[in-house]
Coordinates of C-alpha atoms in Angstrom, one line a residue:
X1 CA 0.0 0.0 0.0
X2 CA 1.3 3.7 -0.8
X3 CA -0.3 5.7 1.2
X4 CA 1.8 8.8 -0.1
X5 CA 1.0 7.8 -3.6
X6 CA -2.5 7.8 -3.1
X7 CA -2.4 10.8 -1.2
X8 CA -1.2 13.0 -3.9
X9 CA -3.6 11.5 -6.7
X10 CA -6.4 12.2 -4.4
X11 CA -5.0 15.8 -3.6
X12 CA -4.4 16.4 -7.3
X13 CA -7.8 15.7 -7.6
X14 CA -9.4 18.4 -5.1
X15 CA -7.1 20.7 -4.7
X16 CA -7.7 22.5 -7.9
X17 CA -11.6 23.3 -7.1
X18 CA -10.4 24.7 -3.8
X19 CA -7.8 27.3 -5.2
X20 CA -11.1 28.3 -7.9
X21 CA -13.6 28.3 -5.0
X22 CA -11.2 30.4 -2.4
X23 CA -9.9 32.9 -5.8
X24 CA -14.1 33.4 -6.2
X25 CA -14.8 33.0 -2.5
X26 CA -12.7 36.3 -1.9
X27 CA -13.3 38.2 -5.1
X28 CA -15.9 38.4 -7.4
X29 CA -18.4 36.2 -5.6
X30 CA -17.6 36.6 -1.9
X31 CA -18.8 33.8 0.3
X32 CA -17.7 35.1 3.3
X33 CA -15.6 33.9 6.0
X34 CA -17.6 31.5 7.7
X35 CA -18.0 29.2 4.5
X36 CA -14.9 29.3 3.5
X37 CA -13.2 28.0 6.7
X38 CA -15.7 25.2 6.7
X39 CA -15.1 24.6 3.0
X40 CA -11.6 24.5 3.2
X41 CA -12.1 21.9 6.2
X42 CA -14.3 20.0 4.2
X43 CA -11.6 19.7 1.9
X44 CA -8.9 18.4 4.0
X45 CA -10.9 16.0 5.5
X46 CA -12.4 15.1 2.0
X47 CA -8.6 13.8 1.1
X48 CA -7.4 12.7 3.9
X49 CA -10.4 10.7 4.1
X50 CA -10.7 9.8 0.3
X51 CA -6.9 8.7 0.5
X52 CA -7.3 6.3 3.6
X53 CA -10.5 5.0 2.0
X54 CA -8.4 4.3 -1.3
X55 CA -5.9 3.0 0.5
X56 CA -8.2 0.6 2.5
X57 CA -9.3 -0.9 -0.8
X58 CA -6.0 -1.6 -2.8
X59 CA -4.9 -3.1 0.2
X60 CA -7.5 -5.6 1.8
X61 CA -11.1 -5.1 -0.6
X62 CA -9.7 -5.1 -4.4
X63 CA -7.5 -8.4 -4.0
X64 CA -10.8 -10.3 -2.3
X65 CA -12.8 -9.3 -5.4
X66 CA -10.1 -10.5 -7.6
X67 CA -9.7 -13.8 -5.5
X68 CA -13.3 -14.4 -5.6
X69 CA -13.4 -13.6 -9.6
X70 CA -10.7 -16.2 -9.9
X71 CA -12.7 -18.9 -7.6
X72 CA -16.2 -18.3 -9.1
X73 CA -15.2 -18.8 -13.0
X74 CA -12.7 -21.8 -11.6
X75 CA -15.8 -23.8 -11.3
X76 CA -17.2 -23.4 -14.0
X77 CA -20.7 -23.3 -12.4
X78 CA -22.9 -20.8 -14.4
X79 CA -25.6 -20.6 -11.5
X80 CA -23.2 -20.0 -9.2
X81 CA -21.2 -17.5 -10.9
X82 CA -24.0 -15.6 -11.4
X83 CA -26.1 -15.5 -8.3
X84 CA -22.7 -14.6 -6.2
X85 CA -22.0 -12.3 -9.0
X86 CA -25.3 -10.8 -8.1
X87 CA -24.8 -9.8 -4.6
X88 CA -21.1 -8.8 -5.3
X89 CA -22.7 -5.9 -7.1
X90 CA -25.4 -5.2 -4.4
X91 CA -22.9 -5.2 -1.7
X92 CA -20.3 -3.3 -3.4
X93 CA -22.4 -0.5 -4.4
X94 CA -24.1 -0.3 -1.2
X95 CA -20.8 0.8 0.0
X96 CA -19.6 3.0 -2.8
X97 CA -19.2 6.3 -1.3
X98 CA -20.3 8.2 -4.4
X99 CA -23.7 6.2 -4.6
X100 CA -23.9 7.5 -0.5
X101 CA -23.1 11.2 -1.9
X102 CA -25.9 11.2 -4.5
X103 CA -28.4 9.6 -2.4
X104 CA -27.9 12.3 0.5
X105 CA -28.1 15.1 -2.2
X106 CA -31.4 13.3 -3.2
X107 CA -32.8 13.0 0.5
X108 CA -31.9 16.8 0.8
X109 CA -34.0 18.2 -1.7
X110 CA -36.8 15.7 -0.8
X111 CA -38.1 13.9 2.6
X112 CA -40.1 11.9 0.8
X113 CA -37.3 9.6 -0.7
X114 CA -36.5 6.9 1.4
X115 CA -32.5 6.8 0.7
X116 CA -31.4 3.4 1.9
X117 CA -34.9 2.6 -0.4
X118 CA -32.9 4.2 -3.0
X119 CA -29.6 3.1 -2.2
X120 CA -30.7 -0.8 -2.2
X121 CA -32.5 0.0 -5.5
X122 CA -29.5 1.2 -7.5
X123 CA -27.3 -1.5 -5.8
X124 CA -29.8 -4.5 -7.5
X125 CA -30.1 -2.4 -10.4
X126 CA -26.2 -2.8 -10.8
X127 CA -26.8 -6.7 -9.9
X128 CA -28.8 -7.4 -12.0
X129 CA -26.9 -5.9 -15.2
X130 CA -23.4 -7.2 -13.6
X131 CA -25.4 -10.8 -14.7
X132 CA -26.8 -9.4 -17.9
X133 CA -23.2 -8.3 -19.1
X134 CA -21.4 -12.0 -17.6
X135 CA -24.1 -13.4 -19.9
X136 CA -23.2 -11.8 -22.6
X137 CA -19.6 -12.9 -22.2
X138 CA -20.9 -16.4 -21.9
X139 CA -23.3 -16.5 -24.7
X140 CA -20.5 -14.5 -27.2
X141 CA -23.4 -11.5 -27.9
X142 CA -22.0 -8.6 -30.0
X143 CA -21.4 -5.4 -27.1
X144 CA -23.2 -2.7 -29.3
X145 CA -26.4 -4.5 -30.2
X146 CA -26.9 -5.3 -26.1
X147 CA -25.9 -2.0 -25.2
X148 CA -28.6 -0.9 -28.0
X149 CA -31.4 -2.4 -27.2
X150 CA -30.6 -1.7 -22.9
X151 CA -30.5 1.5 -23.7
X152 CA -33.9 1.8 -25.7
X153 CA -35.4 -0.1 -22.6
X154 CA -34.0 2.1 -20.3
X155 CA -35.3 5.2 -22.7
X156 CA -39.1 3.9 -22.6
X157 CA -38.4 3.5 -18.8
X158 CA -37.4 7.4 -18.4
X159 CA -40.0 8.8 -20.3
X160 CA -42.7 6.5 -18.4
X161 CA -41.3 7.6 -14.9
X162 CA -42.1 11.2 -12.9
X163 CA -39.9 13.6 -15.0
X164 CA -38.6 14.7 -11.7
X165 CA -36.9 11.3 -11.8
X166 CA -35.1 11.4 -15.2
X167 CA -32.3 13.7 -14.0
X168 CA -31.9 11.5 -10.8
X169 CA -31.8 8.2 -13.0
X170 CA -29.4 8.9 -15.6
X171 CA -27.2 10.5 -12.5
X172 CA -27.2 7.4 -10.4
X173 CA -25.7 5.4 -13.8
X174 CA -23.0 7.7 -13.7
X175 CA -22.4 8.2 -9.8
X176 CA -22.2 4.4 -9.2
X177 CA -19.2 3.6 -11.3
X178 CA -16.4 4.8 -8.6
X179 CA -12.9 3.6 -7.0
X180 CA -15.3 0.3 -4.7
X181 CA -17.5 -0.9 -7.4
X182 CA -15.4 -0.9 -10.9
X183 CA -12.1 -3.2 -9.9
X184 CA -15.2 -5.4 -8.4
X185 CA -16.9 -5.6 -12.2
X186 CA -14.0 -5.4 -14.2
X187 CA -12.4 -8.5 -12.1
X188 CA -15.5 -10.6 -13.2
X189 CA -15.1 -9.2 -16.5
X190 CA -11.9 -10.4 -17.0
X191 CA -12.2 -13.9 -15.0
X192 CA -14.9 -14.7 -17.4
X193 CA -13.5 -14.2 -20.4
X194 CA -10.5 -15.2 -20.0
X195 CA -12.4 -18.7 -18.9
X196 CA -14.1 -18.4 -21.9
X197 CA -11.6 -18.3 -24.5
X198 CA -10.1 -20.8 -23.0
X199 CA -13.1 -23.2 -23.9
X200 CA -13.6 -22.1 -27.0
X201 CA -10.6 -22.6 -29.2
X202 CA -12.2 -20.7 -31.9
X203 CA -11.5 -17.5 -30.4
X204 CA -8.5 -15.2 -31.2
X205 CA -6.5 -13.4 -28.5
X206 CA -8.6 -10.2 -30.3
X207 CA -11.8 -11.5 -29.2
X208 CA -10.4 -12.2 -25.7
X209 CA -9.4 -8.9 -25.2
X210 CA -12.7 -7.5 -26.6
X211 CA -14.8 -9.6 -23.8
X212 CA -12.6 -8.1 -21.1
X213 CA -14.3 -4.7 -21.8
X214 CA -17.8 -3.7 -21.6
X215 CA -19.1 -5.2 -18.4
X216 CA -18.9 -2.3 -16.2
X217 CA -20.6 -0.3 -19.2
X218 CA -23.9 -2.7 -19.1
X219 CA -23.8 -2.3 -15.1
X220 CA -24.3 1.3 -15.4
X221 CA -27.1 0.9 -17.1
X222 CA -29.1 -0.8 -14.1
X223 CA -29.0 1.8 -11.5
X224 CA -31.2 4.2 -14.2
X225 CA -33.3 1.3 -15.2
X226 CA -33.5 0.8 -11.4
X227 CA -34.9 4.6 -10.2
X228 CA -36.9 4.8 -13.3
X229 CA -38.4 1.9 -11.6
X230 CA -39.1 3.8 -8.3
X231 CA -39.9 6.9 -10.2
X232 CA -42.7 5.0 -12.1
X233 CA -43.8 3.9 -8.4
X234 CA -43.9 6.8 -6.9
X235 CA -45.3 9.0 -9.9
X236 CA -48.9 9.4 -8.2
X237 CA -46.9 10.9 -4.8
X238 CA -45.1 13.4 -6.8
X239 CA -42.1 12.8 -4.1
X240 CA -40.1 15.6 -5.9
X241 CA -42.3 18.1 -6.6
X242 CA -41.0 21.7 -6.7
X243 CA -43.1 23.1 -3.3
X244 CA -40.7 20.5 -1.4
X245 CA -37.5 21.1 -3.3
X246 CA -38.0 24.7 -2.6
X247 CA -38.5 24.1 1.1
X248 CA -35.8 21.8 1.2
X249 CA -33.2 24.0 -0.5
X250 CA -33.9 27.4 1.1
X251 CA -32.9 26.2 4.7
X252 CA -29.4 25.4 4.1
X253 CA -27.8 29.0 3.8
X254 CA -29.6 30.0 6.7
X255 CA -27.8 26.9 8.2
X256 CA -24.4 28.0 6.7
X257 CA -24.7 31.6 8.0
X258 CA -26.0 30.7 11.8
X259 CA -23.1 28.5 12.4
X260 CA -20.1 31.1 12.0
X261 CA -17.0 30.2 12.4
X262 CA -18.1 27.6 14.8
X263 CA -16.6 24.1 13.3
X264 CA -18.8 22.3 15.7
X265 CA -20.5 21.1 12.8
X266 CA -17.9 18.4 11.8
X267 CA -17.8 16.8 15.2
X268 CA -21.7 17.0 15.6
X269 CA -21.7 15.1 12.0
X270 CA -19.5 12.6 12.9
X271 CA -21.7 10.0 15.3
X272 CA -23.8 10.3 12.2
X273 CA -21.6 9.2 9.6
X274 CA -20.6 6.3 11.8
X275 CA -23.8 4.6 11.7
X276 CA -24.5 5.3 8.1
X277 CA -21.2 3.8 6.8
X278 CA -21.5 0.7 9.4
X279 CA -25.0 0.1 8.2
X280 CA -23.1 0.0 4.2
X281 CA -20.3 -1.7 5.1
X282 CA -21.5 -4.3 7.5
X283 CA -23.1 -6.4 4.3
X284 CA -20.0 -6.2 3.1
X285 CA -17.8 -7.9 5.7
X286 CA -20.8 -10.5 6.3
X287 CA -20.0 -11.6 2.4
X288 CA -16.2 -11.3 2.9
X289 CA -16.3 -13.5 5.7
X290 CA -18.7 -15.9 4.2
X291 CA -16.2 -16.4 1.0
X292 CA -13.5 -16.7 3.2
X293 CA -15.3 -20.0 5.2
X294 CA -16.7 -21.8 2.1
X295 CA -14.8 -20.1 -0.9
X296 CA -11.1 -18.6 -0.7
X297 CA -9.6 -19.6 2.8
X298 CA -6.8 -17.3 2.9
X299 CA -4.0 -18.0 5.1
X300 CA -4.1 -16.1 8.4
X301 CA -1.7 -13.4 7.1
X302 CA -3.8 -12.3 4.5
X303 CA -6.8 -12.4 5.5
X304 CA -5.6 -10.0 8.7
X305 CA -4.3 -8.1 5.6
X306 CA -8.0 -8.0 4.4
X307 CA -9.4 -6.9 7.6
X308 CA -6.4 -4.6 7.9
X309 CA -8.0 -2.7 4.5
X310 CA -11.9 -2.7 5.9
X311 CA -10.6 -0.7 8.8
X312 CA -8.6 2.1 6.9
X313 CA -11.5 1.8 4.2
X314 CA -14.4 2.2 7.2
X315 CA -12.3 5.1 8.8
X316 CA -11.7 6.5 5.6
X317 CA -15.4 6.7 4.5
X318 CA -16.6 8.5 7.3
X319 CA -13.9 10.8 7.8
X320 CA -14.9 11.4 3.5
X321 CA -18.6 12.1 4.0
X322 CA -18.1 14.3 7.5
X323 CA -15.9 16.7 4.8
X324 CA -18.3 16.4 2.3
X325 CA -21.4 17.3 4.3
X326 CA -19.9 19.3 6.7
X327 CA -18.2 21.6 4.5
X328 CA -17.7 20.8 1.1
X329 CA -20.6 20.6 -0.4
X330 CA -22.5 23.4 1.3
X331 CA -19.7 25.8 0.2
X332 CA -20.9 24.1 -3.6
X333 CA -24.2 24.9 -3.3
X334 CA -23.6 28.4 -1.8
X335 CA -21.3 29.5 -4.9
X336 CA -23.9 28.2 -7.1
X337 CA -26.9 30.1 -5.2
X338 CA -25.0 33.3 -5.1
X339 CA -23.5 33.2 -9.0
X340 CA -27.3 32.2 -9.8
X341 CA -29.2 35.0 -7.7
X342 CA -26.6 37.2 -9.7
X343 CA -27.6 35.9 -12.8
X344 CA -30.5 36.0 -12.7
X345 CA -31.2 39.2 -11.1
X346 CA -28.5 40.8 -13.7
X347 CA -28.4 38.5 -16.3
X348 CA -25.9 38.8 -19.5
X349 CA -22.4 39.2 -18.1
X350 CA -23.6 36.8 -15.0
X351 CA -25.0 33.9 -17.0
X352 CA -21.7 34.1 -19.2
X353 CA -19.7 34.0 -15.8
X354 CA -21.9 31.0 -14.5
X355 CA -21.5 28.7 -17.4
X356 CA -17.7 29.8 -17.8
X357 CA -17.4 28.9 -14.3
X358 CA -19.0 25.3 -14.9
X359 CA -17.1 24.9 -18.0
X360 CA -14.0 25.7 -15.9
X361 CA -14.4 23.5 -13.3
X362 CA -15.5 20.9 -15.4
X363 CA -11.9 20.4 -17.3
X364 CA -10.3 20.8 -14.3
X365 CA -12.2 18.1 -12.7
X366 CA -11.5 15.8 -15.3
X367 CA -8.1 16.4 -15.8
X368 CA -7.2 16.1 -12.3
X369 CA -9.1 12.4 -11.8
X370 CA -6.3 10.2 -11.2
X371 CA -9.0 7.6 -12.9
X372 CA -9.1 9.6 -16.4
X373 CA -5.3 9.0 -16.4
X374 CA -5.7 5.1 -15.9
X375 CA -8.4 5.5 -18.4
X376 CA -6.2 7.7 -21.3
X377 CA -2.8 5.2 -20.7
X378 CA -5.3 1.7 -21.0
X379 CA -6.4 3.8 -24.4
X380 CA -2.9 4.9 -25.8
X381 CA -1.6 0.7 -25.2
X382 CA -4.5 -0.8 -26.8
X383 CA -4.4 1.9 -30.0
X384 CA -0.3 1.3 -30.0
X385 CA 0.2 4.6 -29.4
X386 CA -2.2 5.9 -32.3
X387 CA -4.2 7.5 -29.8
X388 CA -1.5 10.2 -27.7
X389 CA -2.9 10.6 -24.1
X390 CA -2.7 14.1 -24.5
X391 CA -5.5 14.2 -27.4
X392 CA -7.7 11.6 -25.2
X393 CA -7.1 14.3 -22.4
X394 CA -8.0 16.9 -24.6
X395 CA -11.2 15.6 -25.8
X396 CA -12.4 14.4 -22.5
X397 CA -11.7 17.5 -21.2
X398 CA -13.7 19.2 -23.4
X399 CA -16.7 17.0 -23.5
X400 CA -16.7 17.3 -19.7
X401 CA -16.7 21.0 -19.8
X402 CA -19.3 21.6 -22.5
X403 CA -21.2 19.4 -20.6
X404 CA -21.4 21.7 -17.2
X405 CA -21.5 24.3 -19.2
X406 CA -24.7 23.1 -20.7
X407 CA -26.1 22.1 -18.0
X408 CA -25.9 25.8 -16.2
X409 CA -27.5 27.2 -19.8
X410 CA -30.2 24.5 -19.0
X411 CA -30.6 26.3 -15.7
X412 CA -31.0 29.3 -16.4
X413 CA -33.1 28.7 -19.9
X414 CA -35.1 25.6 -18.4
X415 CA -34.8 23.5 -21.8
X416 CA -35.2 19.9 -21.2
X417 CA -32.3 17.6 -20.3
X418 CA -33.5 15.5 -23.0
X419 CA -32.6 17.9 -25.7
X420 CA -29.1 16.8 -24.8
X421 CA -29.2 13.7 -23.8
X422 CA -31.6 11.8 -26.4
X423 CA -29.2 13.0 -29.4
X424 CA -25.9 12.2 -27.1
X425 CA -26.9 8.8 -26.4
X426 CA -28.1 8.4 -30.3
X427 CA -24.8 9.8 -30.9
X428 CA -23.2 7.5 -28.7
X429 CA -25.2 4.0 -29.7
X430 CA -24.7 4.7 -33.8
X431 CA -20.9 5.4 -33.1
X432 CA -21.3 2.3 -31.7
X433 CA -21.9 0.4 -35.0
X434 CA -18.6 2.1 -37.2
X435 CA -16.2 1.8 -33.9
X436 CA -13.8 -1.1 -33.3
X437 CA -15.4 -3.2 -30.7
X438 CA -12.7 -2.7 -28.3
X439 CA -13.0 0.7 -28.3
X440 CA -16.6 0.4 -27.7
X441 CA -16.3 -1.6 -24.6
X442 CA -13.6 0.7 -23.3
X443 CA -16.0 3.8 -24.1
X444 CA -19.4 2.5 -22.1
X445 CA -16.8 1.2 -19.1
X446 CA -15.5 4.8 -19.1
X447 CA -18.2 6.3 -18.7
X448 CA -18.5 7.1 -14.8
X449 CA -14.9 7.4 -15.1
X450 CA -14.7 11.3 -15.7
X451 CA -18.1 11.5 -13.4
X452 CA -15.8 10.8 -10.2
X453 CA -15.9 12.0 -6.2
X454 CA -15.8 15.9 -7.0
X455 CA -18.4 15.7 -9.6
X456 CA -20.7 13.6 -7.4
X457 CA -20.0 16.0 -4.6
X458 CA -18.8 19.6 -5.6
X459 CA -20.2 19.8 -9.6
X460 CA -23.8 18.3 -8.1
X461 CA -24.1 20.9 -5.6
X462 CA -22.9 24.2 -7.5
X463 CA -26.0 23.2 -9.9
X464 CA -28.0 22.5 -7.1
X465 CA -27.3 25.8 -5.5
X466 CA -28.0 27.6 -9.2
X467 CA -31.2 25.4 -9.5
X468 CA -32.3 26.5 -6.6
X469 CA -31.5 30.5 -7.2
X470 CA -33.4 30.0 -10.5
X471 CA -36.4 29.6 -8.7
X472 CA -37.1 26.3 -10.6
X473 CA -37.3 22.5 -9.7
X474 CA -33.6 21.7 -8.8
X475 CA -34.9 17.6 -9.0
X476 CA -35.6 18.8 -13.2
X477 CA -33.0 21.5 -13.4
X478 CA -30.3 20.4 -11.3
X479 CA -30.2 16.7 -11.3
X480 CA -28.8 15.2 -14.8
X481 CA -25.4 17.1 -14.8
X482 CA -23.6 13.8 -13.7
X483 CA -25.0 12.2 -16.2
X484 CA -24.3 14.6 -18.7
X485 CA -20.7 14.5 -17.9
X486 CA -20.8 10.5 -18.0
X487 CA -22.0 10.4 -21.3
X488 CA -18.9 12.7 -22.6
X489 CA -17.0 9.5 -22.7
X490 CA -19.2 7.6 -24.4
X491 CA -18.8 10.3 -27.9
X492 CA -15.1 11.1 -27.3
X493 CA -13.3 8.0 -26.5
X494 CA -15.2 6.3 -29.4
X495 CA -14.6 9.1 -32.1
X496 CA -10.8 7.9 -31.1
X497 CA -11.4 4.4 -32.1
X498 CA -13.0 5.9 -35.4
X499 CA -9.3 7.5 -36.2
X500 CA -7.8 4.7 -34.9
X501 CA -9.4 2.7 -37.3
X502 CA -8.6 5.1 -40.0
X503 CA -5.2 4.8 -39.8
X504 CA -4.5 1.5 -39.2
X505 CA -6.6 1.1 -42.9
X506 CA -4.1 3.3 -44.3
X507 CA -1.1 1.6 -43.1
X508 CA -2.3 -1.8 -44.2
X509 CA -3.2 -0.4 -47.5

């Protein structure tokens, strides 16, 4: 474990937003001293806590999941394989910390959602499709035509739940794939297919590589399938309706302001967050210790190494979400009520300085996830360095910040999400038919990639605080930016594989 090493990625990763947030905190848009001290806080506990997590994970969690991957495809028992396979992805997601984010944003702006309701909802959505895409691995089904006909499912789905739901849905796809849940999938992934190939003689080292992608793109799909699901139930409650999100958002600068400098806060969060992360991590460490007595036996050594991991990644996660609630992300939605009052009390020069400050902070965020960089170096080793890092950068980076910046013009404008996303996804989906396969997979795993801890906790509550300064529904106006920024990905990587493709024509030729 290096703890140093994952100290700096994480830092890398928040430390930009802070400098932006302090630079506007002071100047242009002053937040006054109160939030900043308990932003800046929020952001030191945010990494130290983010780091420990990480830590925790690479050191006792990630080499269970790829232990248990190795065991479950040993034995060659489809039933098995896929009802364990099943309640890995429940019991992972349960404890992802950006599915605990969301789902507390969600609870905030309505009473009415049960959160561990919708917590356990996306978690069997991401079940259920974890089996869908290990079937498809089985069975040999081309990526593009599943992901094609998923996604016009999940489409009918959307349009038949509450449309304060949509923007929720098409989120939760997005916020689920973090640092818990994708080694979890993508060690499945690759333990299947690699037992498949095996089997089937037929197969070329190409198609091999080709299954090993894709999974974690067809679980993202079930967590949207999942809260469509509970939309379409709770559409005659109208649980987000804009009297309540109003209600809900108003309170929480008054909160800010009353507290001062007083830093109480954290420590009066903290009992809190110790119960919520117990109650997502105890089903967990009742699966870990049921694979360890009837699965992987792990010598004493490391299996002390695997509790070792739970414990940094338990102390970890709470010391993460007291930051993020206790400072971070009220300091978000502040900037975003304050540049949104100005906007749209002003207008012109203010709306231009909103959406450039979304389309700022969304290539910053990108280009400082230490995940994107994972993400551009698997890209430039399977193009054979076709595809330079620095273009995949570039065009991420772009898509990402186009993206927020869209989504503060849909704020202040109040056009539909779908007006983006129904021609991104088409986008998307008929790339998917001219692209090399691998580049396919690689672009539908990616997708949560760039839609990471800061966009599930800063991005969301900057448009939260702007919905809310609109006067609108933040659950319609607000809610779809992660899942705006997950579906840059989708476009971009697979517009690569289209040059990619190109040029290896013309050097064969």
């Amino acid at each position: 474990m290096n703890f140093f090493e994952k100290l700096k990625e994480t830092a890398s990763s928040v430390l930009p937003v802070m400098v932006i947030v302090l630079v506007l905190g002071v100047t242009i848009v002053p937040l006054g001293k109160a939030i900043l001290v308990r932003f800046m806080m929020g952001g030191f506990l945010l990494i130290f806590g983010l780091t420990l997590f990480l830590a925790g994970v690479d050191l006792g969690i990630l080499p269970v999941g790829e232990r248990c991957g190795a065991a479950l495809t040993a034995k060659r028992n489809l039933a098995i394989l896929l009802g364990v396979s099943f309640l890995i992805g429940v019991m992972v997601t349960i404890a992802e910390p950006d599915v605990q984010v969301l789902a507390d944003q969600i609870k905030a702006v309505s009473s009415s959602v049960s959160k561990w309701t919708l917590i356990f909802m996306i978690a069997a959505g991401i079940g259920l499709f974890v089996v869908v895409g290990l079937l498809r691995t089985m069975l040999s089904l081309k990526l593009k035509y599943v992901l094609i006909v998923a996604y016009i499912g999940v489409f009918m789905l959307a349009f038949l739940c509450s449309k304060e739901f949509q923007g929720v849905a098409f989120d939760a796809g997005g916020a689920t794939t973090g640092p818990m849940t994708v080694p979890f999938i993508m060690a499945l992934g690759v333990g299947v297919a690699a037992v498949r190939s095996k089997g089937q003689h037929s197969n070329s080292h190409a198609d091999s590589s080709e299954d090993s992608f894709g999974l974690t793109g067809i679980a993202s799909i079930g967590p949207i399938a999942a809260v469509c699901a509970y939309g379409i139930f709770l559409k005659g409650a109208s649980a987000l309706s804009c009297g309540q999100m109003e209600a809900a958002s108003q309170p929480v600068s008054s909160v800010q302001e009353s507290n001062g400098l007083n830093l109480r806060i954290f420590i009066d969060l903290f009992p809190e967050e110790l119960k919520e992360v117990s109650m997502a991590l105890l089903p967990l460490v009742l699966m870990f210790a049921a694979f360890q007595l009837f699965l992987l036996r792990m010598p004493p050594v490391q299996f002390r190494r695997v509790l070792k991991g739970l414990a940094y990644s338990y102390v970890g996660l709470v010391i993460f979400l007291t930051g993020v609630n206790g400072g971070f992300m009220p300091a978000g939605q502040k900037l975003g009520l304050v540049l949104g009052e100005r906007a749209c009390d002003a207008g012109g020069i203010w709306v231009a300085l909103l959406t450039v400050t979304g389309v700022i902070f969304g290539a910053v965020v990108v280009c400082a996830e230490p995940a994107v960089w994972v993400l551009t170096e698997q890209v430039e080793q399977v193009s054979g360095g076709t595809i330079r890092r620095k273009a995949m950068l570039f065009a991420l980076s772009a898509g990402v910040a186009i993206s927020i910046g869209l989504s503060m013009l849909r704020i202040m404008y109040g056009f539909s999400l779908w007006y983006v996303l129904v021609p991104g996804y088409l986008a998307a989906l008929a790339l998917s038919l001219f692209c090399p396969p691998m580049f396919v997979g690689i672009a539908f795993d990616s997708g949560g990639v760039a839609s990471g801890p800061m966009t599930s906790t800063f991005i969301l509550s900057f448009t939260l605080g702007a919905a809310a300064a609109a006067g609108g529904s933040s659950a319609t106006d607000a809610f779809g930016v992660i899942a705006l920024v997950a579906m840059t990905p989708l476009i971009a990587i697979q517009m690569l594989g289209l040059v990619f493709k190109i040029k290896s024509k013309k050097e064969v030729s």
